[in-house]
XYZ file of C-alpha atoms in Angstrom:
562
model
C 1.402 123.597 -57.326
C 4.262 122.419 -55.080
C 3.525 119.537 -52.744
C 3.284 120.550 -49.067
C 6.320 119.470 -47.125
C 5.841 117.055 -44.260
C 6.271 118.649 -40.855
C 9.188 116.987 -39.047
C 8.163 115.191 -35.897
C 10.112 115.069 -32.679
C 11.701 111.615 -32.210
C 10.196 109.853 -29.219
C 11.034 106.833 -27.104
C 7.944 104.824 -26.148
C 7.690 103.969 -22.458
C 5.412 100.958 -22.916
C 3.245 102.313 -20.093
C -0.369 101.843 -21.091
C -2.042 105.201 -21.613
C 1.041 107.371 -21.084
C 2.284 106.971 -24.633
C -1.189 107.993 -25.863
C -1.320 111.271 -23.947
C 2.267 112.132 -24.975
C 1.670 111.005 -28.585
C 4.509 108.517 -28.584
C 6.385 108.593 -25.289
C 9.286 110.620 -23.888
C 11.578 112.748 -26.103
C 14.290 110.509 -27.565
C 17.859 111.562 -26.847
C 16.754 114.150 -24.291
C 16.281 114.282 -20.502
C 12.811 114.047 -18.995
C 12.029 114.943 -15.383
C 9.634 112.797 -13.352
C 8.841 114.656 -10.126
C 6.495 114.181 -7.226
C 6.163 113.611 -3.504
C 7.236 110.459 -1.684
C 5.217 107.354 -2.595
C 3.767 108.662 -5.848
C 5.611 106.092 -8.021
C 8.607 107.959 -9.476
C 11.095 105.087 -9.128
C 8.583 102.560 -10.436
C 7.840 104.768 -13.455
C 11.552 105.042 -14.208
C 12.116 101.309 -13.744
C 9.197 100.478 -16.041
C 10.664 102.832 -18.648
C 13.966 100.921 -18.538
C 12.509 97.396 -18.400
C 10.111 98.010 -21.309
C 12.919 99.573 -23.294
C 15.107 96.511 -22.832
C 12.358 93.893 -23.335
C 10.007 95.535 -25.849
C 12.037 98.003 -27.869
C 15.563 96.554 -27.888
C 17.081 99.509 -26.054
C 19.376 98.536 -23.150
C 19.442 100.842 -20.160
C 21.379 102.030 -17.131
C 19.791 102.671 -13.752
C 21.965 104.896 -11.570
C 20.543 105.053 -8.079
C 21.663 107.478 -5.402
C 19.386 106.035 -2.697
C 18.486 102.349 -3.204
C 21.004 99.568 -3.618
C 20.730 97.336 -6.672
C 19.521 94.318 -4.691
C 16.861 96.406 -2.934
C 15.620 97.839 -6.201
C 15.408 94.368 -7.795
C 13.484 93.026 -4.798
C 11.040 95.956 -4.789
C 9.964 95.530 -8.422
C 10.005 91.715 -8.492
C 6.343 91.649 -7.404
C 5.458 93.391 -10.668
C 7.099 90.669 -12.723
C 10.270 92.643 -13.469
C 13.332 90.379 -13.491
C 16.124 92.927 -13.144
C 18.701 90.276 -12.310
C 17.843 88.384 -15.503
C 18.155 91.542 -17.591
C 21.501 92.328 -15.965
C 22.742 88.802 -16.703
C 21.602 89.157 -20.328
C 23.541 92.389 -20.709
C 20.401 94.466 -21.288
C 20.503 96.412 -18.064
C 23.114 97.852 -15.720
C 22.404 99.106 -12.203
C 24.903 101.287 -10.379
C 24.403 102.503 -6.837
C 26.303 105.710 -6.096
C 26.520 106.625 -2.441
C 26.510 110.353 -1.886
C 27.387 111.645 1.577
C 27.384 115.388 2.054
C 29.902 115.107 4.867
C 32.347 113.494 2.460
C 31.991 116.159 -0.216
C 34.358 119.073 -0.167
C 32.875 121.856 -2.235
C 35.388 124.091 -3.970
C 35.300 126.376 -6.910
C 36.802 123.634 -9.048
C 34.368 120.891 -7.900
C 32.306 119.276 -10.666
C 30.565 116.037 -11.665
C 33.304 114.803 -13.926
C 33.675 111.629 -11.893
C 29.958 110.916 -12.273
C 30.162 111.366 -16.029
C 33.013 108.880 -16.216
C 31.150 106.342 -14.096
C 27.901 106.794 -15.990
C 29.681 106.690 -19.330
C 31.328 103.386 -18.435
C 27.980 101.853 -17.485
C 26.412 103.102 -20.708
C 29.196 101.676 -22.819
C 29.161 98.337 -20.972
C 25.648 97.491 -22.182
C 25.346 99.832 -25.167
C 22.610 101.732 -23.331
C 20.098 103.935 -25.088
C 18.155 104.788 -21.933
C 19.345 106.135 -18.590
C 17.649 106.700 -15.245
C 19.031 108.931 -12.474
C 17.149 108.377 -9.201
C 16.949 110.863 -7.460
C 18.666 114.059 -8.515
C 18.205 115.811 -5.131
C 20.501 113.268 -3.540
C 23.106 113.841 -6.220
C 23.158 117.591 -5.637
C 22.695 117.488 -1.883
C 26.338 118.424 -1.376
C 26.074 121.720 -3.242
C 25.254 124.940 -1.448
C 26.177 127.420 -4.154
C 23.079 127.901 -6.399
C 25.137 129.166 -9.330
C 27.437 126.137 -9.194
C 24.419 123.842 -8.844
C 22.737 125.394 -11.893
C 25.934 125.131 -13.936
C 26.496 121.487 -13.066
C 22.834 120.675 -13.708
C 23.011 122.207 -17.165
C 26.263 120.385 -17.827
C 24.682 117.069 -16.795
C 21.706 117.575 -19.101
C 24.004 118.697 -21.903
C 26.151 115.565 -21.458
C 23.036 113.392 -21.735
C 22.000 115.140 -24.960
C 25.491 114.915 -26.421
C 25.490 111.149 -25.858
C 22.017 110.835 -27.463
C 20.599 109.157 -24.348
C 16.921 109.157 -23.499
C 17.059 109.920 -19.798
C 14.519 109.847 -16.991
C 15.560 111.889 -13.989
C 13.438 111.666 -10.868
C 13.043 114.573 -8.501
C 11.276 115.177 -5.227
C 8.458 117.703 -4.942
C 9.474 121.071 -3.494
C 7.566 123.715 -1.549
C 5.778 125.954 -4.023
C 7.661 124.482 -6.971
C 7.923 121.182 -8.818
C 11.305 120.197 -7.347
C 13.313 121.131 -4.295
C 15.880 123.132 -6.222
C 13.381 124.623 -8.635
C 15.894 124.356 -11.458
C 15.384 120.931 -12.968
C 11.986 121.704 -14.492
C 13.449 124.594 -16.457
C 16.323 122.721 -18.070
C 14.370 119.491 -18.730
C 12.775 118.984 -22.130
C 9.843 117.098 -20.627
C 8.402 117.395 -17.123
C 5.892 114.886 -15.747
C 4.322 115.516 -12.359
C 3.055 112.580 -10.279
C 0.680 113.185 -7.396
C -0.637 110.937 -4.647
C -3.787 112.745 -3.555
C -6.021 111.890 -0.582
C -9.662 113.003 -0.454
C -12.190 111.648 2.034
C -9.619 109.074 3.159
C -9.381 107.695 -0.395
C -6.094 107.872 -2.275
C -5.904 108.624 -5.989
C -2.694 108.763 -7.983
C -2.686 111.354 -10.757
C -0.294 112.249 -13.543
C 0.129 115.490 -15.482
C 2.524 116.401 -18.279
C 3.588 119.881 -17.209
C 5.726 120.637 -20.251
C 6.964 118.924 -23.382
C 9.250 120.908 -25.631
C 8.588 120.495 -29.331
C 5.525 118.271 -28.997
C 1.819 118.467 -28.370
C 0.584 116.510 -25.364
C -2.399 116.025 -23.135
C -2.478 118.785 -20.546
C -5.069 117.449 -18.126
C -4.640 115.336 -15.031
C -4.950 111.607 -15.563
C -5.425 108.922 -12.902
C -2.991 106.028 -12.990
C -2.828 102.633 -11.326
C 0.026 100.791 -9.700
C -0.745 97.132 -9.085
C 0.563 93.690 -9.904
C 0.304 94.559 -13.591
C 2.603 97.556 -13.268
C 1.639 101.115 -14.171
C -1.324 101.991 -16.355
C -2.502 105.508 -17.147
C -6.041 106.290 -18.223
C -6.408 109.203 -20.658
C -9.927 109.820 -19.379
C -10.278 113.344 -20.696
C -9.409 112.460 -24.274
C -12.814 110.898 -25.010
C -14.666 112.317 -28.006
C -17.848 111.622 -29.919
C -16.513 110.222 -33.174
C -17.147 106.563 -32.353
C -19.033 104.416 -34.828
C -22.317 102.580 -34.451
C -22.394 98.807 -34.080
C -24.953 96.836 -36.072
C -27.293 94.164 -34.783
C -29.688 93.570 -31.915
C -29.053 91.581 -28.750
C -31.650 89.931 -26.559
C -32.325 91.003 -22.999
C -32.790 87.358 -22.039
C -36.454 88.051 -21.209
C -38.847 87.291 -24.058
C -41.521 89.665 -22.788
C -39.081 92.577 -22.542
C -37.747 91.900 -26.038
C -41.326 92.015 -27.317
C -41.734 95.490 -25.791
C -38.845 96.764 -27.946
C -39.456 97.251 -31.660
C -36.395 95.388 -33.021
C -36.823 92.589 -30.488
C -34.022 93.637 -28.120
C -31.360 96.289 -27.540
C -29.163 97.697 -30.270
C -25.633 96.321 -29.970
C -23.077 98.758 -28.578
C -25.626 100.953 -26.815
C -26.013 101.885 -23.144
C -28.901 100.530 -21.091
C -29.925 101.912 -17.696
C -32.003 99.751 -15.340
C -33.141 101.765 -12.338
C -35.439 100.877 -9.499
C -35.883 100.548 -5.773
C -34.242 97.868 -3.689
C -35.669 94.420 -4.378
C -37.202 95.208 -7.753
C -34.933 92.755 -9.604
C -32.301 94.978 -11.208
C -29.440 92.493 -10.726
C -31.538 89.537 -11.871
C -32.612 91.394 -15.007
C -28.990 92.202 -15.842
C -28.064 88.585 -15.053
C -30.613 87.422 -17.632
C -28.928 89.585 -20.237
C -25.516 88.182 -19.244
C -26.785 84.609 -19.526
C -28.258 85.276 -22.976
C -25.019 86.925 -24.171
C -22.800 84.099 -22.894
C -25.144 81.566 -24.483
C -24.402 83.298 -27.808
C -20.671 82.897 -27.149
C -20.065 86.552 -26.265
C -17.675 87.681 -23.529
C -19.174 89.497 -20.545
C -17.427 91.533 -17.847
C -19.395 92.490 -14.746
C -18.196 95.160 -12.312
C -20.042 94.688 -9.038
C -19.811 96.972 -6.023
C -22.224 95.432 -3.509
C -22.068 91.653 -3.978
C -19.404 89.140 -4.842
C -19.522 87.251 -8.108
C -20.155 83.984 -6.260
C -23.159 85.490 -4.487
C -24.644 86.755 -7.745
C -24.182 83.294 -9.304
C -25.918 81.687 -6.334
C -28.819 84.145 -6.417
C -29.217 83.751 -10.179
C -29.827 80.020 -9.711
C -33.128 80.920 -8.048
C -34.472 82.042 -11.433
C -32.955 79.164 -13.373
C -29.732 80.871 -14.531
C -26.409 79.037 -14.298
C -23.876 81.859 -14.479
C -21.190 79.747 -12.844
C -20.802 77.633 -15.996
C -20.192 80.747 -18.067
C -17.615 81.906 -15.543
C -15.912 78.507 -15.678
C -15.833 78.626 -19.490
C -14.068 81.985 -19.430
C -16.902 83.887 -21.114
C -17.950 85.644 -17.911
C -15.733 87.478 -15.457
C -16.696 89.300 -12.274
C -14.636 92.195 -10.921
C -15.866 92.916 -7.403
C -14.646 95.849 -5.304
C -16.038 98.033 -2.569
C -16.940 101.536 -3.798
C -14.760 103.044 -1.073
C -11.694 101.046 -2.107
C -10.684 103.648 -4.718
C -11.595 107.136 -5.764
C -13.945 107.654 -8.669
C -11.270 108.087 -11.308
C -9.293 105.185 -9.909
C -12.365 102.998 -10.364
C -12.581 104.263 -13.928
C -8.875 103.626 -14.540
C -9.222 100.103 -13.136
C -12.224 99.407 -15.361
C -10.390 100.809 -18.379
C -7.479 98.453 -17.763
C -9.691 95.388 -17.190
C -11.713 96.103 -20.337
C -8.547 96.392 -22.403
C -7.307 93.061 -21.053
C -10.538 91.037 -21.213
C -12.025 92.641 -24.356
C -15.678 91.958 -23.518
C -18.704 92.300 -25.770
C -20.994 93.186 -22.866
C -20.162 95.110 -19.689
C -22.429 95.308 -16.638
C -21.895 97.873 -13.860
C -23.976 96.925 -10.839
C -24.899 99.277 -9.312
C -23.856 102.614 -10.696
C -25.355 104.368 -7.675
C -22.825 102.709 -5.321
C -20.107 105.103 -6.479
C -19.713 108.032 -4.120
C -18.288 111.486 -4.587
C -19.129 115.126 -5.295
C -21.980 115.451 -7.764
C -19.936 117.248 -10.412
C -17.050 114.771 -10.161
C -19.433 111.826 -10.134
C -21.230 112.954 -13.276
C -17.937 113.685 -15.047
C -16.650 110.210 -14.171
C -19.839 108.532 -15.366
C -19.679 110.511 -18.614
C -16.157 109.227 -19.242
C -17.206 105.700 -18.345
C -20.071 105.714 -20.847
C -17.900 107.248 -23.557
C -15.233 104.621 -22.901
C -17.700 101.782 -23.507
C -19.433 103.384 -26.480
C -16.100 104.168 -28.081
C -15.281 100.448 -28.059
C -18.700 99.347 -29.338
C -19.434 97.512 -26.075
C -23.018 96.951 -24.999
C -23.191 98.457 -21.505
C -25.800 97.726 -18.842
C -25.933 100.011 -15.805
C -28.106 99.396 -12.776
C -28.993 102.249 -10.453
C -30.723 102.226 -7.088
C -33.702 104.534 -6.862
C -34.499 105.620 -3.332
C -38.105 105.767 -2.217
C -39.352 109.328 -2.023
C -36.525 110.776 -4.124
C -37.477 113.267 -6.802
C -37.583 111.611 -10.199
C -34.928 113.886 -11.681
C -32.351 112.551 -9.236
C -32.985 108.900 -9.973
C -30.502 108.568 -12.813
C -27.470 110.384 -11.312
C -27.570 112.795 -14.231
C -26.713 110.221 -16.892
C -30.134 109.350 -18.323
C -29.578 111.689 -21.255
C -26.492 109.640 -22.171
C -28.383 106.354 -22.086
C -29.898 104.881 -25.210
C -32.449 102.793 -23.329
C -33.859 103.409 -19.859
C -35.918 100.753 -18.093
C -37.488 101.561 -14.758
C -38.584 98.923 -12.244
C -41.189 99.706 -9.616
C -42.685 98.075 -6.545
C -46.459 98.620 -6.626
C -48.164 98.313 -3.233
C -51.799 97.189 -3.252
C -53.991 94.912 -1.150
C -51.262 94.355 1.432
C -48.612 93.175 -1.013
C -45.864 94.411 -3.327
C -45.797 93.612 -7.003
C -42.855 94.138 -9.362
C -43.619 96.148 -12.478
C -41.542 97.335 -15.418
C -41.829 99.936 -18.130
C -39.580 101.455 -20.810
C -39.011 105.186 -20.347
C -36.916 105.694 -23.477
C -35.414 103.643 -26.290
C -33.538 105.674 -28.851
C -34.006 104.743 -32.488
C -36.733 102.162 -31.940
C -40.431 101.932 -31.269
C -41.304 100.532 -27.867
C -44.265 99.727 -25.675
C -45.501 102.370 -23.243
C -47.352 99.896 -21.079
C -46.602 99.117 -17.458
C -45.966 95.393 -17.284
C -45.911 93.170 -14.219
C -43.108 90.629 -14.162
C -42.655 87.462 -12.155
C -39.397 85.783 -11.132
C -39.445 82.028 -10.633
C -37.344 78.967 -11.274
C -38.288 79.276 -14.951
C -36.772 82.731 -15.233
C -38.339 86.170 -15.580
C -41.749 86.313 -17.206
C -43.761 89.421 -18.047
C -47.546 89.374 -17.619
C -50.135 91.890 -18.772
C -51.273 94.249 -16.047
C -55.076 94.614 -15.757
C -56.359 97.993 -16.869
C -59.759 98.793 -15.420
C -61.898 101.698 -14.218
C -60.006 101.692 -10.923
C -56.614 101.851 -12.636
C -53.869 99.263 -13.039
C -54.271 96.080 -11.008
C -51.320 93.835 -10.299
C -50.460 90.886 -8.078
C -53.342 89.209 -6.233
C -55.661 92.070 -7.149
C -55.080 91.172 -10.774
C -55.570 87.477 -10.006
C -58.841 88.190 -8.162
C -60.051 90.379 -10.986
C -59.088 87.758 -13.558
C -60.906 85.062 -11.513
C -63.969 87.315 -11.299
C -63.830 87.877 -15.043
C -63.500 84.146 -15.672
C -66.547 83.464 -13.447
C -68.530 86.218 -15.161
C -67.487 84.861 -18.533
C -68.583 81.358 -17.488
C -71.940 82.700 -16.300
C -72.472 84.560 -19.553
C -71.467 81.494 -21.529
C -73.880 79.268 -19.563
C -76.719 81.796 -19.951
C -76.038 81.974 -23.662
C -76.038 78.201 -23.918
C -79.391 78.036 -22.023
C -80.954 80.595 -24.310
C -79.584 78.739 -27.320
C -81.207 75.524 -26.040
C -84.554 77.346 -25.497
C -84.371 78.759 -28.987
C -83.605 75.275 -30.333
C -86.668 73.877 -28.548
C -88.860 76.653 -29.917
C -87.447 76.120 -33.368
C -88.166 72.372 -33.105
C -91.771 73.052 -32.031
C -92.282 75.469 -34.869
C -90.728 73.071 -37.307
C -93.129 70.329 -36.076
C -96.043 72.685 -36.590
C -94.758 73.521 -40.023
C -94.406 69.811 -40.784
C -98.006 69.177 -39.682
C -99.252 72.045 -41.831
C -97.259 70.715 -44.742
C -98.858 67.282 -44.169
C -102.338 68.887 -44.104
C -101.556 70.770 -47.270
C -100.466 67.545 -48.895
C -103.717 65.808 -47.844
C -105.818 68.666 -49.256
C -103.825 68.513 -52.450
C -104.458 64.750 -52.671
C -108.168 65.237 -52.045
C -108.299 67.938 -54.717
C -106.581 65.585 -57.153
C -109.068 62.778 -56.375
C -112.008 65.118 -56.862
C -110.644 66.284 -60.185
C -110.088 62.658 -61.225
C -113.636 61.634 -60.200
C -115.085 64.610 -62.050
C -113.080 63.699 -65.135
C -114.360 60.099 -64.953
C -117.979 61.258 -64.680
C -117.574 63.557 -67.610
C -116.047 60.751 -69.624
C -118.896 58.365 -68.662
C -121.536 60.939 -69.603
C -119.809 61.553 -72.914
C -119.766 57.796 -73.605
C -123.456 57.488 -72.734
C -124.295 60.373 -75.059
C -122.350 58.780 -77.861
C -124.078 55.417 -77.312
C -127.562 57.028 -77.303
C -126.700 58.924 -80.463
C -125.656 55.673 -82.101
C -128.869 53.834 -81.111
C -131.028 56.566 -82.500
C -129.197 56.417 -85.734
C -129.789 52.641 -86.056
C -133.503 52.984 -85.146
C -134.098 55.430 -87.825
């Protein structure tokens, strides 16, 4: 049987942009033009610059940046904050930047007008550095002098054909048009790859999104993906590519609370699972997660905590009240806090930021405190949380989520719709009785392990978190001072019963002693009677012996007399 022939793959040029190469399965099409389009401020120029810089520094492919709007010095200054040294790359002969000024008033359009001069200028720049990559930013400015659509289309096709003939991987940026991807509506049809960038605002929160509209000759992710632009450059999160083929980590990790570990069959949580800690305000959710962090760092594991309501310094200070020194773990580099207000980003931007930080820090344990701080439409919120959990499980990271449970809220709404995705769910409650509140804890679910179903009271002190047994009586569960009063009452009752038992034991001992004395006296009497009987028998034996002797003597005398 003939061997199946390998399917040829389209050559691709990696961009080096985290996440983008994954959703395009390798990057942009090599030796072909790709169109990056979008509205103002969505990151087109930065995307193109990153493509060139990574090509020159990571993949050994020099590049040419031909700008029709920004001057070379302005472009270098704008991207310097991202760590891109364009001047250094130019000096090293790895990059060439050419600013072409296009003024419509200076262009005389005739039937013989073409872009031959541009090709010569671009070709010279390409040859000067041996470029493999080219950026044209932006194409609308280049064609602003054309009014004849047929001439514009012809020159656009000729430009793209020239790029292909030279074997250049090109990124061409274009501005978003009305009702179409670009202003002219032509570029997306002649480009081999079209990437749409969007800067969307919802509820006064901005989210940047990316979508690969078309990619000739290659499969690609078709969904929208959030992407970040910060001091680390551009990073794209392929959030919708999560699947369920991740493996299962082995081992058990401690919760940091001995009593809670004892409630779980294996003695802790399975490594790589998701743990939800929900409860009302003040029940100790953050302190319980801090105990787990302290135990993990003590084992030498790396922990990353995303906090949305407190700063890392405040959590470290508060943890000292229960005897935990998280600051030393932070100083050692094992613990890192990432604090941000929930309203700082949109939901998917938060997820993209977390994805990037996890990739950089590579933690063993991740804490998200609290999950309920994230705001958004219910469907979008649940979809984001699903991706977040899949992200952590896919990397074998033990994840701890805290969630605020509002008083009076229906139980089904406590978990934000993610309880079914959690492997372990611990609920904390404030029990009100006798004018006080007592913290209690119980395990709702723990997949793959036996666990206690008891409600346990727990105390937080300078010695840490300690679980105590709740009193179960006819009146129900007693906690707090009610439990202490009941325990004191039981101790007093136990003491009374013990004293009564001891008194009765002493009375029985006295009665036993009296009876034993009586028995001793009777035994003495019996002994005296026995002695008297023995004397009587001895006396009787002596008399019988004497009589026998007398009879013998008389018998002897008679015999002599005769």
